[in-house]
Short mmCIF file of C-alpha atoms and ligand atoms in Angstrom, two decimals:
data_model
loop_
_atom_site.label_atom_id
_atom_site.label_comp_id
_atom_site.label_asym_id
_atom_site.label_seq_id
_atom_site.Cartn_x
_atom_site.Cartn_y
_atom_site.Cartn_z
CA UNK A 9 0.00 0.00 0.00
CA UNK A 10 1.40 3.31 -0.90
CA UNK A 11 0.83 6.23 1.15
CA UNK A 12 0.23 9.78 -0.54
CA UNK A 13 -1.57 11.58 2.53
CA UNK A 14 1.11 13.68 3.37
CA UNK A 15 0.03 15.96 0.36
CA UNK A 16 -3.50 15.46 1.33
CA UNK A 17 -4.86 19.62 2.36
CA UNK A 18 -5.95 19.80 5.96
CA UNK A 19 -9.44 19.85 4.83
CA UNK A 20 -10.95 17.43 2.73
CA UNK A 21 -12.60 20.18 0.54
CA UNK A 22 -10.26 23.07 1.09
CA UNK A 23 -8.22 22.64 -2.10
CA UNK A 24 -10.19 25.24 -3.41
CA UNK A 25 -9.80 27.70 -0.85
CA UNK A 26 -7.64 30.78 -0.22
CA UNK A 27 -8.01 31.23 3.21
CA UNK A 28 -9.12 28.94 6.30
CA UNK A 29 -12.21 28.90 8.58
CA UNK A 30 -12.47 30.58 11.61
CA UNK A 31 -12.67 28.53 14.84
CA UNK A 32 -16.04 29.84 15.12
CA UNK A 33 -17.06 29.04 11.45
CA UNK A 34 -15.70 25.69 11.85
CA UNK A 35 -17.80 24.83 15.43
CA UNK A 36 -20.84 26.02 13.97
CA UNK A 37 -20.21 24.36 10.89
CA UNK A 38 -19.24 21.28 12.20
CA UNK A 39 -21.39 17.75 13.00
CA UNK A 40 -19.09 15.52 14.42
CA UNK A 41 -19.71 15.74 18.09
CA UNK A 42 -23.29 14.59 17.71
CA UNK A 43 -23.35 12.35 14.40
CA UNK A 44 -20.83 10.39 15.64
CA UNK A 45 -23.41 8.69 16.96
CA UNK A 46 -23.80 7.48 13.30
CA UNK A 47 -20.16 5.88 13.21
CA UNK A 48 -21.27 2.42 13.38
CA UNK A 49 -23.97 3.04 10.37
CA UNK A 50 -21.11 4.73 8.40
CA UNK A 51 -18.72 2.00 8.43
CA UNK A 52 -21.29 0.01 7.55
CA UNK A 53 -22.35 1.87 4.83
CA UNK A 54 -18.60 2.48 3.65
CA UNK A 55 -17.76 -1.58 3.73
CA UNK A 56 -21.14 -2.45 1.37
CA UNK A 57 -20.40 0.26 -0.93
CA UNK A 58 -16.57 -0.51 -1.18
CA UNK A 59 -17.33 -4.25 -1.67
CA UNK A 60 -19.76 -2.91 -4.40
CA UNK A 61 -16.91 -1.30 -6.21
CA UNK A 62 -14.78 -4.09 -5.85
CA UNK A 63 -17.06 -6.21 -7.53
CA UNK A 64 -17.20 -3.98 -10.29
CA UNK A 65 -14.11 -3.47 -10.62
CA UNK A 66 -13.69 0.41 -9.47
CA UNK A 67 -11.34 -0.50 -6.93
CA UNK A 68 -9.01 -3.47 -6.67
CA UNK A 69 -9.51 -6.86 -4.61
CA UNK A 70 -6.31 -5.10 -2.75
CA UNK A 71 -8.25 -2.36 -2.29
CA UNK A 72 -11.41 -3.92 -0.88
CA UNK A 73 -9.06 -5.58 1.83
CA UNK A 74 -7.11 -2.85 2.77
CA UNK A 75 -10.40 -0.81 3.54
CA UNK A 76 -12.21 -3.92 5.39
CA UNK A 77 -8.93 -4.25 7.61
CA UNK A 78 -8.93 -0.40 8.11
CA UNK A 79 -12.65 -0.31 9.19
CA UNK A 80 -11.90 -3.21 11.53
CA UNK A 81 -9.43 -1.15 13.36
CA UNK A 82 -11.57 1.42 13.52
CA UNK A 83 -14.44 0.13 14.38
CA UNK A 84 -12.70 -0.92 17.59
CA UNK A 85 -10.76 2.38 18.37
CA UNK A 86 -14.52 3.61 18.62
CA UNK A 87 -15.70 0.77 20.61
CA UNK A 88 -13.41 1.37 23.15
CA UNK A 89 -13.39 4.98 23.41
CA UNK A 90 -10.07 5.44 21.47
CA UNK A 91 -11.13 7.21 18.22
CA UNK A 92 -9.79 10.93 18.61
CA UNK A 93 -13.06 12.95 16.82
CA UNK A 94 -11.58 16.25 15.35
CA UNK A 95 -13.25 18.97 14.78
CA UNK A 96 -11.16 19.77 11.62
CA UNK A 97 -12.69 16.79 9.64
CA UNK A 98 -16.29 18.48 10.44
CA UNK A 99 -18.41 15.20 10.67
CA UNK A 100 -18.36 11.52 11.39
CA UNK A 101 -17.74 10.57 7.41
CA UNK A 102 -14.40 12.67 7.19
CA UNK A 103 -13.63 11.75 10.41
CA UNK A 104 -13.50 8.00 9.98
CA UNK A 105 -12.44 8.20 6.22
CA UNK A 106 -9.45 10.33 7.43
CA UNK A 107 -8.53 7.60 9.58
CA UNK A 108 -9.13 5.31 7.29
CA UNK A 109 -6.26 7.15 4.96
CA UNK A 110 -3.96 7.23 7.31
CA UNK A 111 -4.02 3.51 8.26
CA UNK A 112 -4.19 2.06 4.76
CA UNK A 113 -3.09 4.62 2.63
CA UNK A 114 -4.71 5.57 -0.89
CA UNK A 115 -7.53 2.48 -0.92
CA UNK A 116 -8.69 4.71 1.87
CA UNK A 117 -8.73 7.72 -0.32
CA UNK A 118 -10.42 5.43 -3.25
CA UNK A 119 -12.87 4.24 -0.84
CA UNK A 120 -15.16 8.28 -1.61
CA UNK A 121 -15.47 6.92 -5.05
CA UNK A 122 -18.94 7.12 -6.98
CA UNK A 123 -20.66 8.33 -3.78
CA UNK A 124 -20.65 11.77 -1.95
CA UNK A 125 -21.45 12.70 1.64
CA UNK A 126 -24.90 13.36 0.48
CA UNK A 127 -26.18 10.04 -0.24
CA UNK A 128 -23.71 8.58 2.60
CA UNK A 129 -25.59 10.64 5.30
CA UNK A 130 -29.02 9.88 4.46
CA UNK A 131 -28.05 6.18 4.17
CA UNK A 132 -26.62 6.81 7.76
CA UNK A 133 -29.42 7.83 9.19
CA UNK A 134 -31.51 5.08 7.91
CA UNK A 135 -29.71 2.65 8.91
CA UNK A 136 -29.42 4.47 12.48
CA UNK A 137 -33.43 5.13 12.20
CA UNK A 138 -34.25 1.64 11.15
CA UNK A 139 -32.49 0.62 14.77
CA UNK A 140 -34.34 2.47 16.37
CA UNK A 141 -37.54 1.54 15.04
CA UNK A 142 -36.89 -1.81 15.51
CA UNK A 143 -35.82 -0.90 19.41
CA UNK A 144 -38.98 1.16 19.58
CA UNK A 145 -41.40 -1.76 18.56
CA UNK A 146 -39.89 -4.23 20.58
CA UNK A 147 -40.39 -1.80 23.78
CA UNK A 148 -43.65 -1.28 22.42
CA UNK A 149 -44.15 -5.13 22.78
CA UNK A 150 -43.24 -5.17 26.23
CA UNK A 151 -45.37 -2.40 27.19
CA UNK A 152 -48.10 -4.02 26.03
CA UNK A 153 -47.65 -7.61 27.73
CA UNK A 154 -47.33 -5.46 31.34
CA UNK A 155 -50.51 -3.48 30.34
CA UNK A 156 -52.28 -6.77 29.80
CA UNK A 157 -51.39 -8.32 32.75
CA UNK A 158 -52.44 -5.33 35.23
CA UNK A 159 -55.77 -5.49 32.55
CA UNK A 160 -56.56 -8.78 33.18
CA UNK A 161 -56.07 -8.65 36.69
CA UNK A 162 -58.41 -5.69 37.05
CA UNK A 163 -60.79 -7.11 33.88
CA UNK A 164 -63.90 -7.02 36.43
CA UNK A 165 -62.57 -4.28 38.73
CA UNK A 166 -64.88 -1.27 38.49
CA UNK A 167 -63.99 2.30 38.74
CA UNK A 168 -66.17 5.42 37.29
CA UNK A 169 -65.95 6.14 33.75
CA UNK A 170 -65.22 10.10 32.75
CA UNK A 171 -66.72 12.77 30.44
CA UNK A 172 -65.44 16.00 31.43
CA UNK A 173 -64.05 14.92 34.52
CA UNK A 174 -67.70 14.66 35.46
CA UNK A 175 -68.44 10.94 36.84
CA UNK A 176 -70.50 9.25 33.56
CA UNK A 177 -70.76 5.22 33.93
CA UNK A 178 -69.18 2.50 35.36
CA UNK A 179 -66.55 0.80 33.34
CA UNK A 180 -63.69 -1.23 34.72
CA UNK A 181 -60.19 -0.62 35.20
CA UNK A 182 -59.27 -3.40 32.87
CA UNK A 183 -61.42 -1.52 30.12
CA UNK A 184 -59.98 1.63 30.62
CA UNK A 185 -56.38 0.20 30.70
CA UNK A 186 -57.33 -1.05 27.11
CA UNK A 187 -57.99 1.45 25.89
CA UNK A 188 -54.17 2.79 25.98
CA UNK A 189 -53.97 -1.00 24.70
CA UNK A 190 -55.33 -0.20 21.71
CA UNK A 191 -53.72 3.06 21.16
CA UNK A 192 -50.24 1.21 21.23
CA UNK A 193 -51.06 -0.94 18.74
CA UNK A 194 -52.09 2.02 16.19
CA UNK A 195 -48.51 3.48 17.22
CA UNK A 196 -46.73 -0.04 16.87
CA UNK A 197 -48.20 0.01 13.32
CA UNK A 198 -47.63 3.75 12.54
CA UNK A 199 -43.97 2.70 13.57
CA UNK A 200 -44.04 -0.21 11.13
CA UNK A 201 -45.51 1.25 8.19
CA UNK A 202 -43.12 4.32 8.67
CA UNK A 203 -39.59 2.10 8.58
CA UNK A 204 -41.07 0.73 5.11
CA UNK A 205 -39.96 4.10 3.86
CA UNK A 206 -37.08 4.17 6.13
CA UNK A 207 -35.86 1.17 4.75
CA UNK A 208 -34.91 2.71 1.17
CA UNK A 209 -31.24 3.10 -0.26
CA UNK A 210 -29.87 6.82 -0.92
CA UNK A 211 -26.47 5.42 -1.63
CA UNK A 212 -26.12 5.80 -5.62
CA UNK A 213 -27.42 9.39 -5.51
CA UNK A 214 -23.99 10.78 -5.02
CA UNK A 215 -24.22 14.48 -4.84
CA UNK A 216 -27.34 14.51 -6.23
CA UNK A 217 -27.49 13.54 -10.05
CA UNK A 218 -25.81 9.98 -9.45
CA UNK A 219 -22.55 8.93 -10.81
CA UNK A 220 -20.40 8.00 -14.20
CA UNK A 221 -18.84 5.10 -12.39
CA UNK A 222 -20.78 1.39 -13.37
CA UNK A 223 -22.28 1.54 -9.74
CA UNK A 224 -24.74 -1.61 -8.75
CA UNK A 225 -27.17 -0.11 -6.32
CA UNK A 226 -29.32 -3.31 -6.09
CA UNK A 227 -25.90 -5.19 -4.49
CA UNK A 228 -25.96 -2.29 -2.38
CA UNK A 229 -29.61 -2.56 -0.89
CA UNK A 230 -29.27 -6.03 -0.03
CA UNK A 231 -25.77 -5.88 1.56
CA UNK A 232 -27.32 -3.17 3.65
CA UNK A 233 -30.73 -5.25 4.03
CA UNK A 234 -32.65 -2.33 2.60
CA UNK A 235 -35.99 -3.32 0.40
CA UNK A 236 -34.90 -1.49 -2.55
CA UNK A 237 -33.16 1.88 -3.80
CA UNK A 238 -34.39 5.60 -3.81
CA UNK A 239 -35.26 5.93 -7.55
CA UNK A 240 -34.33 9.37 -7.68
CA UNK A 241 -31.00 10.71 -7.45
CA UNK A 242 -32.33 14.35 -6.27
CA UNK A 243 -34.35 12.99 -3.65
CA UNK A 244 -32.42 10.33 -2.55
CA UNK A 245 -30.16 12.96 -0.72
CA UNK A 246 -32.20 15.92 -0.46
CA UNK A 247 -35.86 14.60 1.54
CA UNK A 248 -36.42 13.96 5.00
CA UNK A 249 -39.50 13.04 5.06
CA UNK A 250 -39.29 9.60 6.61
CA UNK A 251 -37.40 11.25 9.68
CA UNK A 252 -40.35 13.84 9.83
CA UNK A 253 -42.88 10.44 9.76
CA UNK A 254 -40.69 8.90 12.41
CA UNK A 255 -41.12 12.35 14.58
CA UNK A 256 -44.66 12.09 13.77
CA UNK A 257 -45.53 8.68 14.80
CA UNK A 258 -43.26 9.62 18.10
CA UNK A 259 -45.14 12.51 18.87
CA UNK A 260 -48.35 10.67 18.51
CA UNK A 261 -47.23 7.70 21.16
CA UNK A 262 -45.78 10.49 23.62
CA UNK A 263 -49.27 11.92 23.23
CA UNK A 264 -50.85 8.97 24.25
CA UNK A 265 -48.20 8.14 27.12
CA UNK A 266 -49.12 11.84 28.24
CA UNK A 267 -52.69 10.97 28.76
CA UNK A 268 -52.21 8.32 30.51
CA UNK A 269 -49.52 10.18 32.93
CA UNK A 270 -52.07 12.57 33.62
CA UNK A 271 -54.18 10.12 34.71
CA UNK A 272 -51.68 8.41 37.06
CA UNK A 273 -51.28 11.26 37.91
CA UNK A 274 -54.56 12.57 38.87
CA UNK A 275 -55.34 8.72 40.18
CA UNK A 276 -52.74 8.94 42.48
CA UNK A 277 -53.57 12.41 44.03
CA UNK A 278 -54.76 11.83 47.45
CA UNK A 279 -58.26 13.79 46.55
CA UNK A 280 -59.15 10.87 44.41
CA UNK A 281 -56.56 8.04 45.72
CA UNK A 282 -58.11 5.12 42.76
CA UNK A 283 -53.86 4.17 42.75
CA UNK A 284 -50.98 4.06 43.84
CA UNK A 285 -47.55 4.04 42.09
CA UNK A 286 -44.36 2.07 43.45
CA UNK A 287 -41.58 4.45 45.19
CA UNK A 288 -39.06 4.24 42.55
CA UNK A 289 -40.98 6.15 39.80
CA UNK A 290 -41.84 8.70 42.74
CA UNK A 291 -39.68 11.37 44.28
CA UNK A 292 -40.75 13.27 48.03
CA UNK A 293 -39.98 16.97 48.59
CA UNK A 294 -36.79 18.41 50.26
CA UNK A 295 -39.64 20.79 52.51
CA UNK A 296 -42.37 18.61 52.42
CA UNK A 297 -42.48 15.42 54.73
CA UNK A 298 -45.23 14.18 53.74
CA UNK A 299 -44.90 14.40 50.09
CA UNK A 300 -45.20 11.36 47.14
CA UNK A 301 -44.58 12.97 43.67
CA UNK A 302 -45.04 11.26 40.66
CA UNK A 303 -42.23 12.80 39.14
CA UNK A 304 -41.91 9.97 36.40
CA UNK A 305 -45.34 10.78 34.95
CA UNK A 306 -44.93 14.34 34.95
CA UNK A 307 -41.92 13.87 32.88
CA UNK A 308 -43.01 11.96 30.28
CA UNK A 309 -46.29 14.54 30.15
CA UNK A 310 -43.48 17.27 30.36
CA UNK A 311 -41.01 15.38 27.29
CA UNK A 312 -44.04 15.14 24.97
CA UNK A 313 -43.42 18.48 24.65
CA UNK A 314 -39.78 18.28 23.32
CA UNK A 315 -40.79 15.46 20.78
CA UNK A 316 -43.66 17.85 19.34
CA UNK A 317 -41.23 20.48 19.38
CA UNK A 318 -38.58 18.00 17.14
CA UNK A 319 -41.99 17.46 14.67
CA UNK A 320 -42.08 21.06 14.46
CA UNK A 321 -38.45 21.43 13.90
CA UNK A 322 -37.97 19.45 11.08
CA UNK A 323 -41.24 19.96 9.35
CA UNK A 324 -39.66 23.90 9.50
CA UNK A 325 -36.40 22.53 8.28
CA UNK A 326 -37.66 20.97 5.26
CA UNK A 327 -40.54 23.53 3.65
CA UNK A 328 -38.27 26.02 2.69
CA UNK A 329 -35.18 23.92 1.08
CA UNK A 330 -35.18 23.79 -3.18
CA UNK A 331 -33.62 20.60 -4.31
CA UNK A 332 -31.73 18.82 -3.94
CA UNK A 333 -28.70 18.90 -1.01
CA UNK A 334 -28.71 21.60 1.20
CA UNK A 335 -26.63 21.92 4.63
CA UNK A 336 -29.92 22.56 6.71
CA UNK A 337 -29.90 18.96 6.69
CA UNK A 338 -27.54 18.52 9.08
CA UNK A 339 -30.05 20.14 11.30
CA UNK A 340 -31.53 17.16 10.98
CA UNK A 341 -29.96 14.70 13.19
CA UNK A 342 -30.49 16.45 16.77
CA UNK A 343 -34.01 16.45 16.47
CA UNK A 344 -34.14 12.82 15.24
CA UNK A 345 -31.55 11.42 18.03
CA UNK A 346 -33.50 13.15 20.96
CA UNK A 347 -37.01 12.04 20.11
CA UNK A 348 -35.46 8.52 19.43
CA UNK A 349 -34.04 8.62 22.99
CA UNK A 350 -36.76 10.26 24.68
CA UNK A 351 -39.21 7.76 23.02
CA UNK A 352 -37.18 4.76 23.72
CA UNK A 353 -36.44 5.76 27.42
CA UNK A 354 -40.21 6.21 27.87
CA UNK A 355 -41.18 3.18 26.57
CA UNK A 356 -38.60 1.55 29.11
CA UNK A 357 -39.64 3.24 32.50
CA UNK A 358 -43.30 2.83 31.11
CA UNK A 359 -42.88 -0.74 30.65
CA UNK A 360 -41.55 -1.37 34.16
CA UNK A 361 -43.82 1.12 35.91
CA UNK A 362 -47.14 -0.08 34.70
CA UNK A 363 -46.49 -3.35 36.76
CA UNK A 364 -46.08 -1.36 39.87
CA UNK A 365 -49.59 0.02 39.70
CA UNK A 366 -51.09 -0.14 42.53
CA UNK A 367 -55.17 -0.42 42.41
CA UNK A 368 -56.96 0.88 45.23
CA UNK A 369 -60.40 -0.53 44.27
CA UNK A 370 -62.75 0.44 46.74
CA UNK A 371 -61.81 3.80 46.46
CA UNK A 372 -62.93 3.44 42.87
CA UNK A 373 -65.93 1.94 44.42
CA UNK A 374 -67.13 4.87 46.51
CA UNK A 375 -66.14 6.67 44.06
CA UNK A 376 -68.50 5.65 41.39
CA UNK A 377 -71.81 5.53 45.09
CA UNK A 378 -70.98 9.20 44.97
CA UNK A 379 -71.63 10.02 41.07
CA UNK A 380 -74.68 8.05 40.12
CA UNK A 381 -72.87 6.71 37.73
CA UNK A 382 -76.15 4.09 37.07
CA UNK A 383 -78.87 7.03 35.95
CA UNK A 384 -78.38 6.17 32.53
CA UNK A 385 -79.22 2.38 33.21
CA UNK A 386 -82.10 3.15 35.45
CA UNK A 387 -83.45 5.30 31.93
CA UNK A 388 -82.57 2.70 29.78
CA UNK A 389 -84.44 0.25 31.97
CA UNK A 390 -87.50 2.57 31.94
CA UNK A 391 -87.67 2.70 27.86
CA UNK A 392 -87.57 -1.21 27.76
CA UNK A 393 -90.54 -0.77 29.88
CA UNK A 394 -91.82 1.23 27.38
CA UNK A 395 -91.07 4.93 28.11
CA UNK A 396 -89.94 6.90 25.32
CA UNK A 397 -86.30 7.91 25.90
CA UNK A 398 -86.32 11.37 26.77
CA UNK A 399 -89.12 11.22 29.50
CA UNK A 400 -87.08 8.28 30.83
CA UNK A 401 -84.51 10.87 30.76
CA UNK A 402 -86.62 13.14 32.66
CA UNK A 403 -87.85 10.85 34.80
CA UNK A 404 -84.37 9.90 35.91
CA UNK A 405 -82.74 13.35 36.21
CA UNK A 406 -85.90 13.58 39.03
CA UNK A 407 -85.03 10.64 40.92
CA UNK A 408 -80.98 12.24 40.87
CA UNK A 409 -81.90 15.41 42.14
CA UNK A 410 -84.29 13.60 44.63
CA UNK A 411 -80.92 11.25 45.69
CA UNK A 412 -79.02 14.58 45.46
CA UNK A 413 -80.88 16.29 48.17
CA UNK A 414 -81.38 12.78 50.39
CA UNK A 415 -77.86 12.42 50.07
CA UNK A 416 -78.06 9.03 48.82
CA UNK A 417 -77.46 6.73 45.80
CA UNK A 418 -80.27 5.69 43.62
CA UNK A 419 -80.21 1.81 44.67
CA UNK A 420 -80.81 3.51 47.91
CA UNK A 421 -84.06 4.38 47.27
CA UNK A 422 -86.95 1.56 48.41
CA UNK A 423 -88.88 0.50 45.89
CA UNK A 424 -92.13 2.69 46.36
CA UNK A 425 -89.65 6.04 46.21
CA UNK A 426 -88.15 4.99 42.72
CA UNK A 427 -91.93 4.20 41.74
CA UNK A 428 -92.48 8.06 42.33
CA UNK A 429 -90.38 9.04 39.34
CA UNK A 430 -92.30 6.36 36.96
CA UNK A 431 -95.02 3.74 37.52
CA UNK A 432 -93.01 2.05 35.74
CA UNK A 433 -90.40 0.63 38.05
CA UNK A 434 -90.38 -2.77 38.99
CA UNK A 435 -88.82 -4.90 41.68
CA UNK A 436 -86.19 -6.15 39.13
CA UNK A 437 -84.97 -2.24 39.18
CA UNK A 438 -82.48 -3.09 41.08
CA UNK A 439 -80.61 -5.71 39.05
CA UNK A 440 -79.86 -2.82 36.71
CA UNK A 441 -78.72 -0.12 39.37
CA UNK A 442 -76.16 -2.05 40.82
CA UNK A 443 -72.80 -1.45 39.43
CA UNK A 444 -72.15 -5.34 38.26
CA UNK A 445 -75.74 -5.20 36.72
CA UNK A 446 -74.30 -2.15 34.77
CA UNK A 447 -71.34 -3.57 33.65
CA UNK A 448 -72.71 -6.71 32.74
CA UNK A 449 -75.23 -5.23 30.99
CA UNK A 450 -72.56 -3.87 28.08
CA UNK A 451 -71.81 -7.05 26.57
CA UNK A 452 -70.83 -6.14 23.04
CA UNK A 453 -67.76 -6.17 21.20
CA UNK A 454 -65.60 -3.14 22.36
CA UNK A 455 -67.83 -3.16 25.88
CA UNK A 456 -67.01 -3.06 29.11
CA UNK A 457 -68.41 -5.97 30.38
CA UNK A 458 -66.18 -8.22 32.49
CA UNK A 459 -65.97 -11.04 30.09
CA UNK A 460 -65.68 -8.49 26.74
CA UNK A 461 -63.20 -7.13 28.33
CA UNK A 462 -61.33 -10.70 29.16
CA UNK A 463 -61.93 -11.51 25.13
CA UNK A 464 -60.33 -7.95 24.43
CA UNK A 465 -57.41 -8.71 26.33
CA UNK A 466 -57.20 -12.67 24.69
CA UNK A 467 -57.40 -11.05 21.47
CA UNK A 468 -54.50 -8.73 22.00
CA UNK A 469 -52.66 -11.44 23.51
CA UNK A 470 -52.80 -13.24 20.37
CA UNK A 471 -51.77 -10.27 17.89
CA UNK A 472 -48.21 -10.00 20.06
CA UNK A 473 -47.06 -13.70 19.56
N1 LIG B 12 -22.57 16.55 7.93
C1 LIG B 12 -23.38 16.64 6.76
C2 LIG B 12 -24.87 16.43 7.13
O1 LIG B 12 -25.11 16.05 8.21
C3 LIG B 12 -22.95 15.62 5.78
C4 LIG B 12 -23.23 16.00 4.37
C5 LIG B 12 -22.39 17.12 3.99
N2 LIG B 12 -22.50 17.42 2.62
C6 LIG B 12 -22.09 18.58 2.13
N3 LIG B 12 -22.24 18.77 0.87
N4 LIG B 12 -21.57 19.51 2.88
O2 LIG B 12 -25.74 16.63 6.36
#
């Protein structure tokens, strides 16, 4: 192997220059200290497209081997916290391709051939997204087995259902936990159907009109396990609109996380006391004896924030950029990495702390005496007796008021009292204003009676192998 670098300019572009960068210039200029991240994904990249030319006979067999041992060094100077990142070589491709030069000479200085940082950074990042993704959906998995068990356990447990914070109907805490159930699986799949578009090959594009060299893309894909090439050499290198999908779909599972940490949340304030969370996901107060926070909640609530914030980022990045390359791209990467992290660190503590739920469930019992949560069966009862629905309505709003001012619940009230609000009433009233009669009583698909919600939670079961 021959080595030429010592006429090789300090910069891998400034052959065409007069004068240098400033120090300030070249920080704010500069990628390397956060898509190093990428280094892995680049060497990757660099080994399937140097084996490419090899096989086509762009580079030599000598070559091919002198990069592949190069990379192998590298890779492990990395690993162990060895590689020294400069600032100089701007980003993690000159960086490592630098190296590269000056451990195996000119192969490493072949290896740039037919490609351009362009298409080597978008195939980067989807080879660094399509980890991720696959990270996120397995995390997703395990959510979703440790919301099914605390489901199942609670599939007959009841606790008020909600409209406007207002007490509505009874439902059980299995049913409402399945509800977040089935809101993971529509993120699972948003997550899925976005790394289909992840999974496409830039490299090819070079700068941006492709290249004169006898490249084989196809050989490419498959080394890299992509499902096929970008077929356009302009947008190959210049869209990023499957990292804006990916902050999409992540904003979207935040948002439902959120919901659901507000509810902890509000479950677990004393005034309503339906749960309790385990200590380690809760922090006490440095004036405050007394005090259980639910600190871990909060922050995901709080980090949904940041992840619509990276949506909004990149979105703003993109709309204004004409084709094809342009260095706002390198905006990118920030964006992507936190809402990968913050996602995948959710999904984590979520996974763990959903089995340390704690259900408190007769204060979701006295909960649901004190909201009369059963008017609507006691009106439904009256129309199968015949009653047209809106005097049933009437009827019923009556007998509340009536309860209201007693200060009692409506299967408090004997048989002759409810018979004051409608002639109607019978002695099997009271199979329908009891809670279990209420539950029971909603026995369709997508219900909240105990044994729909037991074939809910079977079903899911079965869609996560
Ligand atoms: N660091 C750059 C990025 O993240 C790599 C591509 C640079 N290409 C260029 N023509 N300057 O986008």
């Amino acid at each position: 192997m021959t080595d030429t670098s010592s006429s090789q300019p300090a910069k891998a572009w400034s052959g065409r220059f007069s004068e240098p960068v400033s120090d300030l210039v070249k920080r704010y200029t500069a990628s390397v200290f956060f898509d190093q991240r990428m280094a892995r994904q680049d060497i990757r990249g660099s080994l399937a497209h140097a084996k490419m030319l090899a096989r086509q006979g762009i580079i030599g067999a000598q070559d091919l081997a002198d990069i592949e041992r190069g990379m192998v060094q590298i890779r492990g100077e990395i690993e162990r916290g060895e590689f020294d990142w400069n600032l100089d070589d701007e980003d993690v491709h000159l960086n490592i391709e630098k190296r590269l030069t000056a451990l195996v000479g000119d192969a490493g200085k072949r290896l740039h051939t037919g490609r351009s940082r362009n298409d080597q950074v978008a195939t980067d990042i989807r080879l660094w997204l399509r980890d991720a993704i696959d990270q996120i959906l397995a995390l997703i998995g395990e959510f979703q087995k440790n919301l099914l068990d605390v489901a199942e356990a609670n599939a007959a447990t009841p606790m008020p259902g909600f409209t406007h914070l207002q007490i509505a109907q009874p439902v059980t805490f299995g049913h409402h936990l399945m509800a977040y159930f089935e809101m993971s699986r529509r993120d699972a799949e948003r997550f899925t159907d976005c790394r289909k578009r992840v999974n496409r090959l830039p490299l090819g594009a070079a700068a941006l009109a492709g290249t004169s060299y006898p490249i084989d893309r196809e050989f490419v894909a498959r080394e890299l396990g992509f499902d096929e090439v970008c077929y356009n050499s302009l947008d190959a290198v210049s869209d990023r609109d499957f990292a804006i999908e990916f902050c999409a779909a992540s904003a979207l599972l935040m948002t439902h996380l959120s919901r659901l940490s507000e509810e902890l949340i509000l479950w677990m304030s004393p005034r309503v006391g339906f749960i309790d969370l385990a200590d380690r996901f809760c922090t006490g107060s440095s004036i405050m004896p007394q005090k259980k926070n639910p600190d871990v909640p909060e922050l995901v609530r709080g980090k949904t924030g940041r992840v619509n914030g990276s949506l909004i980022a990149l979105l703003t990045l993109m709309k204004g950029q004409p084709l094809a390359y342009n260095k706002d791209n390198q905006e990118d990467k920030e964006p992507l990495f936190d809402t990968a992290d913050t996602v995948i660190d959710t999904l984590r503590i979520y996974a763990d702390m959903i089995t340390g739920i704690r259900v408190k469930a007769d204060a979701m019992r006295d909960a649901l005496k004190q909201g009369y949560a059963t008017a609507t069966d006691l009106a439904d009862y009256l129309v199968k007796k015949g009653l047209p629905f809106r005097d049933a309505h009437e009827a019923v709003a009556l007998a509340v008021r009536a309860a209201e001012a007693k200060g009692c619940d409506l299967p408090d009230f004997s048989l002759d009292e409810l018979r004051a609000f409608s002639p109607l009433v019978g002695d099997d009233v009271f199979a329908v204003l009891t809670v279990e009669g209420s539950l029971a009583s909603r026995a369709h698909v997508g219900g909240t009676a105990p044994d729909q919600v037991r074939a809910a939670i079977a079903r899911a079961r079965s869609t996560l192998g």
